[in-house]
Short mmCIF file of C-alpha atoms in Angstrom, two decimals:
data_model
loop_
_atom_site.label_atom_id
_atom_site.label_comp_id
_atom_site.label_asym_id
_atom_site.label_seq_id
_atom_site.Cartn_x
_atom_site.Cartn_y
_atom_site.Cartn_z
CA LYS A 676 30.01 -57.50 30.77
CA LEU A 677 26.71 -59.21 31.51
CA PRO A 678 25.82 -62.37 29.58
CA ILE A 679 23.02 -62.11 27.00
CA LEU A 680 20.02 -64.10 28.15
CA SER A 681 17.30 -65.28 25.77
CA PRO A 682 15.07 -67.80 27.55
CA LEU A 683 12.30 -67.71 24.89
CA ASP A 684 12.27 -69.78 21.71
CA GLU A 685 10.79 -68.68 18.37
CA ASP A 686 7.34 -69.95 19.41
CA GLY A 687 7.29 -67.67 22.44
CA LYS A 688 7.83 -70.54 24.87
CA PHE A 689 10.43 -70.73 27.61
CA THR A 690 13.53 -72.83 27.01
CA GLU A 691 15.46 -74.97 29.50
CA ASP A 692 17.28 -71.79 30.56
CA ALA A 693 14.06 -70.83 32.37
CA GLY A 694 14.13 -73.97 34.55
CA TRP A 695 10.70 -75.04 35.79
CA LEU A 696 8.98 -72.73 33.26
CA ARG A 697 10.37 -74.71 30.32
CA GLY A 698 7.73 -75.27 27.62
CA LYS A 699 5.35 -72.67 29.04
CA GLY A 700 4.18 -69.73 26.94
CA ALA A 701 5.34 -66.25 27.93
CA LYS A 702 1.83 -65.07 28.87
CA GLU A 703 0.94 -68.34 30.54
CA ALA A 704 4.01 -67.97 32.75
CA ASN A 705 2.77 -64.67 34.22
CA LYS A 706 0.09 -66.44 36.22
CA LEU A 707 2.40 -69.32 37.17
CA VAL A 708 5.06 -66.95 38.52
CA LEU A 709 2.49 -65.17 40.70
CA GLU A 710 1.25 -68.50 42.06
CA LYS A 711 4.81 -69.60 42.83
CA LEU A 712 5.54 -66.35 44.68
CA LYS A 713 2.35 -66.74 46.73
CA GLU A 714 3.19 -70.36 47.45
CA ARG A 715 6.60 -69.31 48.80
CA ASN A 716 5.00 -66.43 50.70
CA VAL A 717 7.32 -63.85 49.08
CA LEU A 718 4.79 -61.86 47.03
CA PHE A 719 4.95 -58.24 48.18
CA LYS A 720 2.10 -56.82 46.09
CA GLU A 721 -0.09 -57.76 43.14
CA THR A 722 -1.69 -54.99 41.07
CA THR A 723 -2.77 -54.14 37.53
CA LEU A 724 -1.31 -51.24 35.57
CA THR A 725 -2.62 -49.65 32.37
CA HIS A 726 0.18 -48.82 29.94
CA SER A 727 1.01 -48.73 26.24
CA TYR A 728 2.02 -52.04 24.71
CA PRO A 729 3.49 -53.01 21.31
CA CYS A 730 1.11 -54.75 18.90
CA CYS A 731 1.39 -56.10 15.38
CA TRP A 732 0.60 -53.31 12.91
CA ARG A 733 -1.35 -55.74 10.75
CA CYS A 734 -3.38 -57.97 13.06
CA ASP A 735 -3.08 -56.13 16.44
CA GLU A 736 -1.71 -59.26 18.13
CA GLU A 737 0.31 -58.37 21.24
CA LEU A 738 4.06 -58.70 20.69
CA ILE A 739 6.87 -60.03 22.85
CA TYR A 740 10.44 -58.74 22.70
CA ARG A 741 12.94 -61.55 22.31
CA THR A 742 16.73 -61.47 21.97
CA GLY A 743 18.04 -63.47 19.03
CA GLU A 744 21.12 -63.84 16.86
CA GLU A 745 21.18 -61.51 13.84
CA TRP A 746 23.53 -60.26 11.13
CA PHE A 747 25.00 -56.76 11.29
CA ILE A 748 27.12 -54.41 9.19
CA SER A 749 29.64 -52.56 11.33
CA SER A 750 29.32 -48.77 11.16
CA ASP A 751 32.26 -47.48 13.25
CA GLU A 752 34.73 -47.32 10.37
CA ILE A 753 32.38 -45.71 7.84
CA LYS A 754 30.64 -43.26 10.20
CA PRO A 755 33.08 -40.30 9.75
CA LYS A 756 32.81 -40.54 5.95
CA LEU A 757 29.01 -40.68 6.11
CA ILE A 758 28.99 -37.43 8.11
CA GLU A 759 31.50 -35.80 5.76
CA GLU A 760 29.42 -36.66 2.69
CA ILE A 761 26.05 -35.65 4.12
CA GLU A 762 27.48 -32.21 4.97
CA LYS A 763 27.73 -31.63 1.20
CA VAL A 764 24.01 -32.25 0.64
CA ILE A 765 21.37 -29.49 0.55
CA PHE A 766 18.30 -30.30 2.67
CA TYR A 767 14.89 -28.67 2.92
CA PRO A 768 13.49 -28.16 5.48
CA GLU A 769 16.87 -27.31 7.00
CA TRP A 770 16.07 -29.12 10.25
CA THR A 771 15.97 -32.38 8.28
CA LYS A 772 19.73 -32.13 7.80
CA LYS A 773 20.21 -31.72 11.55
CA SER A 774 18.10 -34.85 12.08
CA MET A 775 20.23 -36.71 9.55
CA LEU A 776 23.47 -35.62 11.22
CA ASP A 777 22.12 -36.56 14.66
CA TRP A 778 21.23 -40.00 13.32
CA LEU A 779 24.70 -40.49 11.82
CA ARG A 780 26.59 -39.24 14.89
CA ASN A 781 24.69 -41.73 17.07
CA LEU A 782 24.83 -44.51 14.49
CA LYS A 783 24.87 -48.12 15.68
CA ASP A 784 25.73 -51.22 13.70
CA TRP A 785 23.14 -51.90 10.99
CA ASN A 786 21.00 -54.97 11.67
CA ILE A 787 20.48 -56.28 8.13
CA SER A 788 18.71 -59.60 8.84
CA ARG A 789 15.06 -60.44 9.53
CA LYS A 790 13.38 -63.59 10.82
CA ARG A 791 10.94 -63.69 7.90
CA TYR A 792 10.27 -66.16 5.11
CA TYR A 793 9.53 -63.73 2.30
CA GLY A 794 11.90 -60.96 1.33
CA LEU A 795 15.42 -60.40 0.09
CA PRO A 796 17.39 -63.63 0.71
CA LEU A 797 20.74 -62.76 2.23
CA PRO A 798 23.48 -64.35 0.05
CA PHE A 799 25.41 -65.85 2.98
CA TRP A 800 26.35 -69.55 2.95
CA VAL A 801 27.78 -71.08 6.14
CA CYS A 802 29.42 -74.36 7.06
CA GLY A 803 29.38 -76.23 10.34
CA CYS A 804 33.12 -75.59 10.63
CA GLY A 805 32.48 -71.83 10.77
CA GLN A 806 33.44 -70.99 7.18
CA LEU A 807 31.39 -68.18 5.56
CA GLU A 808 30.90 -67.49 1.84
CA VAL A 809 29.17 -64.34 0.53
CA MET A 810 27.92 -64.50 -3.06
CA GLY A 811 28.35 -61.32 -5.10
CA SER A 812 26.32 -62.30 -8.16
CA LYS A 813 24.19 -65.01 -9.74
CA LYS A 814 27.14 -65.82 -11.98
CA GLU A 815 29.37 -66.47 -8.96
CA LEU A 816 26.66 -68.58 -7.31
CA LYS A 817 26.33 -70.74 -10.43
CA LYS A 818 30.09 -71.28 -10.51
CA LYS A 819 30.34 -72.36 -6.86
CA ALA A 820 27.06 -74.29 -6.48
CA VAL A 821 27.34 -78.09 -6.27
CA LYS A 822 23.64 -78.76 -5.89
CA GLY A 823 20.27 -77.05 -6.53
CA PHE A 824 21.27 -74.31 -8.96
CA ASN A 825 19.67 -75.91 -12.04
CA GLN A 826 16.34 -75.99 -10.19
CA LEU A 827 16.62 -72.31 -9.23
CA LYS A 828 13.43 -70.68 -10.62
CA GLU A 829 14.21 -67.34 -9.01
CA LEU A 830 16.48 -65.89 -6.34
CA HIS A 831 13.96 -66.27 -3.52
CA ARG A 832 12.87 -68.87 -1.04
CA PRO A 833 12.25 -71.77 -1.20
CA TRP A 834 14.41 -72.31 -4.33
CA ILE A 835 17.46 -70.38 -3.11
CA ASP A 836 17.55 -72.47 0.08
CA ASN A 837 18.13 -75.62 -1.98
CA VAL A 838 21.37 -74.31 -3.50
CA VAL A 839 24.35 -75.95 -1.81
CA LEU A 840 28.03 -74.95 -1.93
CA LYS A 841 31.12 -76.96 -1.04
CA CYS A 842 33.19 -75.65 1.85
CA LYS A 843 36.71 -74.89 0.65
CA LYS A 844 37.98 -75.34 4.20
CA CYS A 845 36.60 -78.74 5.23
CA GLY A 846 34.91 -80.00 2.06
CA LYS A 847 31.45 -80.38 3.61
CA GLU A 848 28.20 -78.84 2.38
CA MET A 849 27.44 -75.17 2.97
CA LYS A 850 23.83 -73.99 3.25
CA ARG A 851 22.33 -70.54 3.04
CA ILE A 852 21.33 -68.91 6.31
CA GLU A 853 17.55 -68.87 6.92
CA GLU A 854 17.27 -65.11 7.46
CA THR A 855 16.02 -62.68 4.84
CA GLY A 856 17.37 -59.14 4.52
CA ASP A 857 16.20 -55.80 5.83
CA CYS A 858 14.08 -54.20 3.09
CA TRP A 859 16.16 -51.01 3.43
CA LEU A 860 19.25 -52.96 2.46
CA ASP A 861 17.48 -53.78 -0.79
CA ALA A 862 16.22 -50.19 -1.20
CA GLY A 863 19.68 -48.87 -0.43
CA VAL A 864 21.18 -50.23 -3.65
CA VAL A 865 18.66 -48.46 -5.93
CA PHE A 866 21.27 -46.05 -7.33
CA PHE A 867 23.33 -49.03 -8.42
CA SER A 868 20.67 -51.56 -9.46
CA THR A 869 18.61 -49.14 -11.60
CA LEU A 870 21.51 -47.28 -13.22
CA ASN A 871 23.39 -50.32 -14.58
CA TYR A 872 26.38 -49.92 -12.26
CA PHE A 873 27.88 -53.32 -13.13
CA ASP A 874 26.90 -53.41 -16.81
CA ASN A 875 27.30 -49.86 -18.13
CA LYS A 876 29.55 -47.67 -16.00
CA ARG A 877 29.45 -44.85 -18.56
CA TYR A 878 25.67 -44.64 -18.28
CA TRP A 879 25.91 -44.85 -14.49
CA ASN A 880 28.40 -41.98 -14.33
CA LYS A 881 26.06 -39.85 -16.44
CA TRP A 882 23.28 -40.01 -13.86
CA PHE A 883 25.14 -40.45 -10.57
CA PRO A 884 24.82 -38.78 -8.14
CA ALA A 885 21.16 -37.77 -8.37
CA ASP A 886 20.49 -34.03 -8.43
CA PHE A 887 17.39 -34.38 -6.28
CA ILE A 888 15.39 -36.90 -4.26
CA THR A 889 12.26 -36.46 -2.18
CA GLU A 890 10.44 -38.53 0.42
CA MET A 891 8.75 -38.21 3.82
CA HIS A 892 11.05 -36.88 6.56
CA GLU A 893 10.98 -40.24 8.39
CA GLN A 894 13.22 -41.55 5.60
CA VAL A 895 16.13 -39.79 7.34
CA ARG A 896 16.77 -43.02 9.24
CA LEU A 897 15.50 -45.28 6.46
CA TRP A 898 15.88 -44.68 2.71
CA PHE A 899 18.01 -41.51 2.90
CA TYR A 900 20.35 -43.31 5.30
CA ALA A 901 20.35 -46.67 3.49
CA THR A 902 21.21 -45.19 0.09
CA LEU A 903 23.90 -43.00 1.66
CA PHE A 904 25.47 -45.95 3.53
CA VAL A 905 25.59 -48.20 0.46
CA SER A 906 26.90 -45.44 -1.81
CA VAL A 907 29.66 -44.37 0.57
CA ALA A 908 30.61 -48.01 1.18
CA ILE A 909 30.90 -48.74 -2.55
CA GLU A 910 31.89 -45.41 -4.13
CA GLY A 911 32.97 -43.25 -1.20
CA ARG A 912 30.49 -40.44 -1.96
CA THR A 913 26.91 -39.34 -1.45
CA PRO A 914 24.34 -40.65 -3.98
CA TYR A 915 22.31 -37.40 -4.02
CA LYS A 916 22.98 -33.64 -4.10
CA SER A 917 19.74 -32.34 -2.61
CA VAL A 918 16.87 -33.70 -0.51
CA LEU A 919 13.32 -32.41 -0.10
CA ALA A 920 11.68 -34.06 2.91
CA HIS A 921 7.93 -33.60 3.34
CA GLY A 922 5.59 -34.10 6.27
CA MET A 923 3.14 -36.92 6.85
CA VAL A 924 0.04 -36.93 4.66
CA LEU A 925 -3.05 -36.82 6.91
CA ASP A 926 -6.77 -36.75 6.21
CA GLU A 927 -8.50 -33.38 5.92
CA LYS A 928 -9.20 -33.40 9.69
CA PHE A 929 -5.45 -33.76 10.36
CA LYS A 930 -5.77 -37.38 11.50
CA GLU A 931 -3.52 -40.24 10.38
CA MET A 932 -5.03 -42.46 7.69
CA HIS A 933 -5.60 -46.10 8.64
CA LYS A 934 -7.65 -48.85 7.04
CA SER A 935 -8.94 -49.78 10.48
CA THR A 936 -10.43 -46.30 11.02
CA GLY A 937 -11.86 -46.12 7.50
CA ASN A 938 -10.37 -42.74 6.57
CA VAL A 939 -7.91 -43.93 3.92
CA ILE A 940 -8.16 -42.33 0.47
CA TRP A 941 -6.65 -44.60 -2.16
CA ALA A 942 -4.64 -42.95 -4.92
CA GLU A 943 -6.58 -44.64 -7.75
CA GLU A 944 -9.87 -43.45 -6.30
CA ALA A 945 -8.59 -39.90 -5.73
CA LEU A 946 -7.14 -39.66 -9.24
CA GLU A 947 -10.48 -40.70 -10.70
CA LYS A 948 -12.60 -38.37 -8.56
CA MET A 949 -10.49 -35.21 -8.35
CA GLY A 950 -7.95 -35.54 -11.15
CA ALA A 951 -4.17 -35.78 -11.05
CA ASP A 952 -3.44 -32.05 -11.33
CA VAL A 953 -5.85 -31.14 -8.54
CA MET A 954 -4.06 -33.65 -6.32
CA ARG A 955 -0.62 -32.39 -7.34
CA TRP A 956 -1.51 -28.72 -6.85
CA MET A 957 -3.04 -29.44 -3.44
CA TYR A 958 0.19 -31.13 -2.34
CA CYS A 959 2.58 -28.64 -3.90
CA LYS A 960 1.08 -25.58 -2.21
CA GLN A 961 1.59 -27.03 1.27
CA ASN A 962 4.66 -26.43 3.40
CA PRO A 963 6.66 -29.68 3.25
CA GLY A 964 7.93 -29.06 6.77
CA GLN A 965 4.42 -29.51 8.19
CA PRO A 966 1.87 -32.37 8.18
CA MET A 967 -0.05 -32.31 4.89
CA PRO A 968 -3.87 -32.63 5.06
CA PHE A 969 -5.50 -34.34 2.09
CA GLY A 970 -9.16 -34.87 1.20
CA TYR A 971 -12.04 -34.19 -1.15
CA THR A 972 -13.23 -31.02 0.61
CA PRO A 973 -10.01 -29.01 0.07
CA ALA A 974 -9.81 -30.55 -3.42
CA LYS A 975 -13.00 -28.71 -4.40
CA GLU A 976 -11.35 -25.35 -3.72
CA VAL A 977 -8.22 -26.38 -5.64
CA ARG A 978 -10.36 -27.43 -8.60
CA ARG A 979 -12.15 -24.06 -8.52
CA ILE A 980 -8.80 -22.24 -8.62
CA LEU A 981 -7.49 -24.31 -11.54
CA ASN A 982 -10.76 -23.67 -13.36
CA ILE A 983 -10.01 -19.93 -13.14
CA LEU A 984 -6.68 -20.58 -14.87
CA PHE A 985 -8.44 -22.67 -17.50
CA ASN A 986 -11.12 -20.02 -18.09
CA THR A 987 -8.52 -17.24 -18.27
CA VAL A 988 -6.72 -18.97 -21.13
CA LYS A 989 -10.04 -19.77 -22.82
CA PHE A 990 -10.92 -16.07 -22.54
CA LEU A 991 -7.63 -15.23 -24.27
CA GLN A 992 -8.25 -17.86 -26.95
CA THR A 993 -11.77 -16.60 -27.67
CA TYR A 994 -10.71 -12.98 -28.17
CA ALA A 995 -7.50 -13.90 -30.01
CA GLU A 996 -9.37 -16.00 -32.56
CA ALA A 997 -12.13 -13.40 -32.91
CA ASN A 998 -9.48 -10.79 -33.75
CA ASP A 999 -7.49 -13.09 -36.07
CA PHE A 1000 -4.54 -12.61 -33.68
CA LYS A 1001 -0.94 -13.50 -34.54
CA PRO A 1002 1.71 -13.31 -31.77
CA THR A 1003 3.70 -10.54 -33.43
CA LYS A 1004 5.58 -8.27 -31.04
CA PRO A 1005 4.22 -4.70 -31.26
CA LYS A 1006 6.52 -1.71 -31.67
CA LYS A 1007 5.17 -0.16 -28.51
CA LEU A 1008 3.51 -1.51 -25.37
CA ASP A 1009 0.70 0.22 -23.52
CA ILE A 1010 1.21 1.05 -19.84
CA SER A 1011 -0.82 -1.87 -18.46
CA SER A 1012 1.11 -4.32 -20.65
CA LYS A 1013 4.44 -2.90 -19.48
CA TRP A 1014 3.25 -3.46 -15.93
CA LEU A 1015 2.26 -7.11 -16.58
CA PHE A 1016 5.54 -7.86 -18.34
CA SER A 1017 7.38 -6.43 -15.33
CA ARG A 1018 5.33 -8.54 -12.94
CA VAL A 1019 5.95 -11.78 -14.82
CA GLN A 1020 9.73 -11.18 -14.84
CA ILE A 1021 9.66 -10.90 -11.05
CA LEU A 1022 7.52 -14.04 -10.95
CA LYS A 1023 10.03 -15.97 -13.08
CA GLN A 1024 12.87 -14.84 -10.81
CA GLU A 1025 11.08 -15.86 -7.62
CA VAL A 1026 9.70 -19.18 -8.86
CA THR A 1027 13.10 -20.24 -10.22
CA LYS A 1028 14.82 -19.25 -6.97
CA ASN A 1029 12.22 -21.05 -4.84
CA LEU A 1030 12.53 -24.27 -6.84
CA GLU A 1031 16.32 -24.18 -6.76
CA GLU A 1032 16.12 -23.76 -2.98
CA LEU A 1033 13.75 -26.78 -2.71
CA LYS A 1034 10.79 -24.61 -1.70
CA PRO A 1035 8.09 -25.65 -4.18
CA HIS A 1036 5.30 -24.49 -1.86
CA LEU A 1037 6.51 -20.88 -2.09
CA ALA A 1038 6.79 -21.12 -5.88
CA ALA A 1039 3.33 -22.67 -6.20
CA ASN A 1040 1.64 -20.06 -4.03
CA LYS A 1041 3.30 -17.20 -5.91
CA LEU A 1042 2.17 -18.68 -9.21
CA GLU A 1043 -1.38 -19.01 -7.96
CA GLU A 1044 -1.41 -15.45 -6.63
CA PHE A 1045 -0.15 -14.23 -10.01
CA PHE A 1046 -2.58 -16.01 -12.33
CA LEU A 1047 -5.56 -15.36 -10.05
CA ASN A 1048 -5.00 -11.69 -9.30
CA ASP A 1049 -2.50 -10.10 -11.70
CA LEU A 1050 -3.34 -12.01 -14.87
CA SER A 1051 -7.02 -12.87 -14.55
CA ARG A 1052 -8.76 -10.44 -12.20
CA TRP A 1053 -6.66 -7.34 -12.87
CA TYR A 1054 -5.12 -7.40 -16.35
CA GLY A 1055 -8.00 -9.37 -17.86
CA HIS A 1056 -10.41 -6.79 -16.47
CA ILE A 1057 -8.34 -3.83 -17.73
CA ILE A 1058 -8.12 -5.04 -21.34
CA ARG A 1059 -11.58 -6.57 -21.74
CA GLU A 1060 -13.17 -3.62 -23.59
CA ASP A 1061 -10.12 -2.90 -25.79
CA ILE A 1062 -9.80 -6.43 -27.18
CA LYS A 1063 -13.43 -6.97 -28.13
CA PRO A 1064 -13.83 -7.82 -31.84
CA GLY A 1065 -14.95 -4.86 -33.91
CA ILE A 1066 -13.52 -2.35 -31.45
CA LYS A 1067 -10.81 -0.14 -32.92
CA SER A 1068 -8.21 0.32 -30.22
CA LYS A 1069 -4.60 1.39 -30.69
CA ASN A 1070 -3.64 -0.92 -27.82
CA LYS A 1071 -5.43 -4.07 -29.02
CA GLN A 1072 -2.40 -5.83 -30.55
CA SER A 1073 -0.21 -4.77 -27.62
CA MET A 1074 -2.70 -6.16 -25.11
CA LEU A 1075 -3.37 -9.42 -26.95
CA TYR A 1076 0.36 -10.01 -27.47
CA THR A 1077 1.05 -9.32 -23.78
CA PHE A 1078 -1.85 -11.51 -22.67
CA TYR A 1079 -0.60 -14.31 -24.94
CA SER A 1080 3.09 -14.09 -24.00
CA VAL A 1081 2.55 -13.79 -20.26
CA SER A 1082 -0.06 -16.58 -20.24
CA LEU A 1083 2.36 -18.87 -22.09
CA ASP A 1084 5.21 -18.11 -19.68
CA THR A 1085 2.85 -18.73 -16.76
CA LEU A 1086 1.83 -22.11 -18.17
CA LYS A 1087 5.49 -23.07 -18.65
CA LEU A 1088 6.19 -22.27 -15.00
CA LEU A 1089 3.07 -24.17 -13.94
CA SER A 1090 3.81 -27.19 -16.14
CA VAL A 1091 6.16 -28.76 -13.58
CA PHE A 1092 3.29 -28.70 -11.05
CA THR A 1093 0.20 -29.33 -13.21
CA PRO A 1094 1.42 -31.14 -16.35
CA PHE A 1095 -1.98 -32.19 -17.68
CA VAL A 1096 -3.92 -28.93 -17.48
CA THR A 1097 -1.04 -26.94 -18.94
CA GLU A 1098 -0.50 -29.44 -21.75
CA ASP A 1099 -4.20 -29.39 -22.61
CA LEU A 1100 -4.25 -25.60 -22.81
CA TYR A 1101 -1.04 -25.59 -24.85
CA GLN A 1102 -2.28 -28.16 -27.36
CA ASN A 1103 -5.65 -26.46 -27.85
CA PHE A 1104 -4.33 -22.95 -28.44
CA PHE A 1105 -0.63 -22.12 -28.12
CA LYS A 1106 0.82 -25.01 -30.13
CA LYS A 1107 -0.29 -23.60 -33.50
CA PHE A 1108 1.90 -20.55 -32.87
CA GLU A 1109 4.86 -22.31 -31.20
CA LYS A 1110 7.63 -24.59 -32.48
CA GLN A 1111 7.49 -27.19 -29.71
CA GLU A 1112 5.16 -30.19 -29.97
CA SER A 1113 4.53 -30.12 -26.23
CA ILE A 1114 4.78 -27.51 -23.52
CA HIS A 1115 7.08 -29.95 -21.73
CA PHE A 1116 9.60 -29.63 -24.57
CA SER A 1117 9.82 -25.88 -23.99
CA ASP A 1118 12.77 -24.15 -22.38
CA TRP A 1119 12.35 -22.76 -18.89
CA PRO A 1120 11.23 -19.10 -19.19
CA LYS A 1121 14.14 -16.66 -19.06
CA VAL A 1122 14.03 -13.45 -17.03
CA GLU A 1123 14.21 -10.29 -19.17
CA LYS A 1124 15.55 -7.83 -16.63
CA LYS A 1125 15.13 -4.86 -18.98
CA LEU A 1126 11.35 -5.30 -18.69
CA ILE A 1127 11.35 -4.96 -14.89
CA ASN A 1128 9.89 -1.60 -13.86
CA LYS A 1129 9.65 -1.28 -10.07
CA LYS A 1130 8.35 2.29 -10.22
CA LEU A 1131 5.50 1.28 -12.51
CA GLU A 1132 4.63 -1.64 -10.24
CA GLU A 1133 4.48 0.69 -7.23
CA GLU A 1134 2.21 3.07 -9.14
CA MET A 1135 -0.07 0.20 -10.16
CA ASP A 1136 -0.22 -0.97 -6.54
CA LEU A 1137 -1.51 2.49 -5.65
CA VAL A 1138 -4.14 2.28 -8.40
CA LYS A 1139 -5.20 -1.12 -7.07
CA LYS A 1140 -5.62 0.28 -3.56
CA ILE A 1141 -7.75 3.15 -4.89
CA VAL A 1142 -9.97 0.72 -6.79
CA GLU A 1143 -10.25 -1.64 -3.80
CA THR A 1144 -11.15 1.25 -1.50
CA SER A 1145 -13.76 2.64 -3.88
CA ASN A 1146 -15.27 -0.81 -4.38
CA ALA A 1147 -15.48 -1.27 -0.62
CA VAL A 1148 -17.29 2.07 -0.26
CA ARG A 1149 -19.69 1.18 -3.10
CA HIS A 1150 -20.44 -2.12 -1.39
CA GLU A 1151 -21.01 -0.34 1.92
CA LYS A 1152 -23.42 2.11 0.25
CA GLY A 1153 -25.20 -0.64 -1.65
CA ILE A 1154 -24.09 0.62 -5.07
CA LYS A 1155 -23.52 -2.23 -7.53
CA LEU A 1156 -20.24 -2.44 -9.41
CA LYS A 1157 -22.16 -2.73 -12.66
CA TYR A 1158 -25.02 -0.28 -13.25
#
């Protein structure tokens, strides 16, 4: 086993282990070494190579790798249990689970310390005799402190560094180590710190483990791993049942966002300019397994689509109020209404299944396809003449009831994606007919299988094709749709 050499100090200067280079900076030494080799006539070749080099992500200063003493949590003993528990978790995309398992199978000891001033202070007190004390709570620290606790403003540096313990082995003073903790160690305890693990175990048991978590796929080796490690170490089980991992958010030209390149879009600015629901819908429709472009240009198209939804409901509201409509179920449905009720049952089935399988992009795109084409452009066009005020039509109540019921179910399905638009539409029209104060208090729409009519849907598909073909011919011949 080779000895570990670390001839650089924390200032990037060589120590006495480097002999004649002692006190010289690492970069300064490059030139000195070359001169020494030339002086001894042993320099074989001097050349310059262009290669990638690590730099500080904040200031772009060139970095130097240096070996130092750190604190670790051993992983060998817990590794098999981590793998066993993660096998129980549902992941989407599926390849994310493979990445997680690969990470766990090749797991090394967890380096939990950082040579930083600010951050989570590690609660380790050491004595010159080698004795180590780990504090488990502020209460324990207060009990064992012999100096500095009464001046402790908060559990961070510099105040925490002034707290002194008495070594139970030799009686001398024990001081806290200078290192702060890995931020993922702090993030890893979130399921315990936020759910009152130590204060209200009953409450904690109610919410643990989490049904669902979501983050960028890079969190496989960061937050997903950290929370799993801590949970298995403390409770012996996974802290979550399902994970949705999404791709990196890029600008609309598929380039990474950086302040230095000037292409960053800040959330506050985007929320103000495009609106929260436009932003949410733009995200939700994208495949989480792929990089996710984001920008104001695609937001315009998303806004246009949501405006169609808004206008469709306003169209319903206008004609419902003009006809003094009440949502009373008719004794008999017309053929077009039977078709729409069948279509929305299939939609409810598919959206529910997609969401349960952690595929929100499929659910969102099916919802959009439905309210754009089936509800607005097709059904809305079919019933327009029948529901006009003053027109006596035997199908008017059937059509208005269907339009109302299906629109409401559609908004309920959409509410988990676009909470503000759907709530606005609910409050301004549907609420006066419904029991719930908010659409978000409504039950998830149930599938009424008896309303599914596959044969009717196939026949309507044929009608659609005939209409589309005839419209294409009219366009080709220059005949307007309205004349």
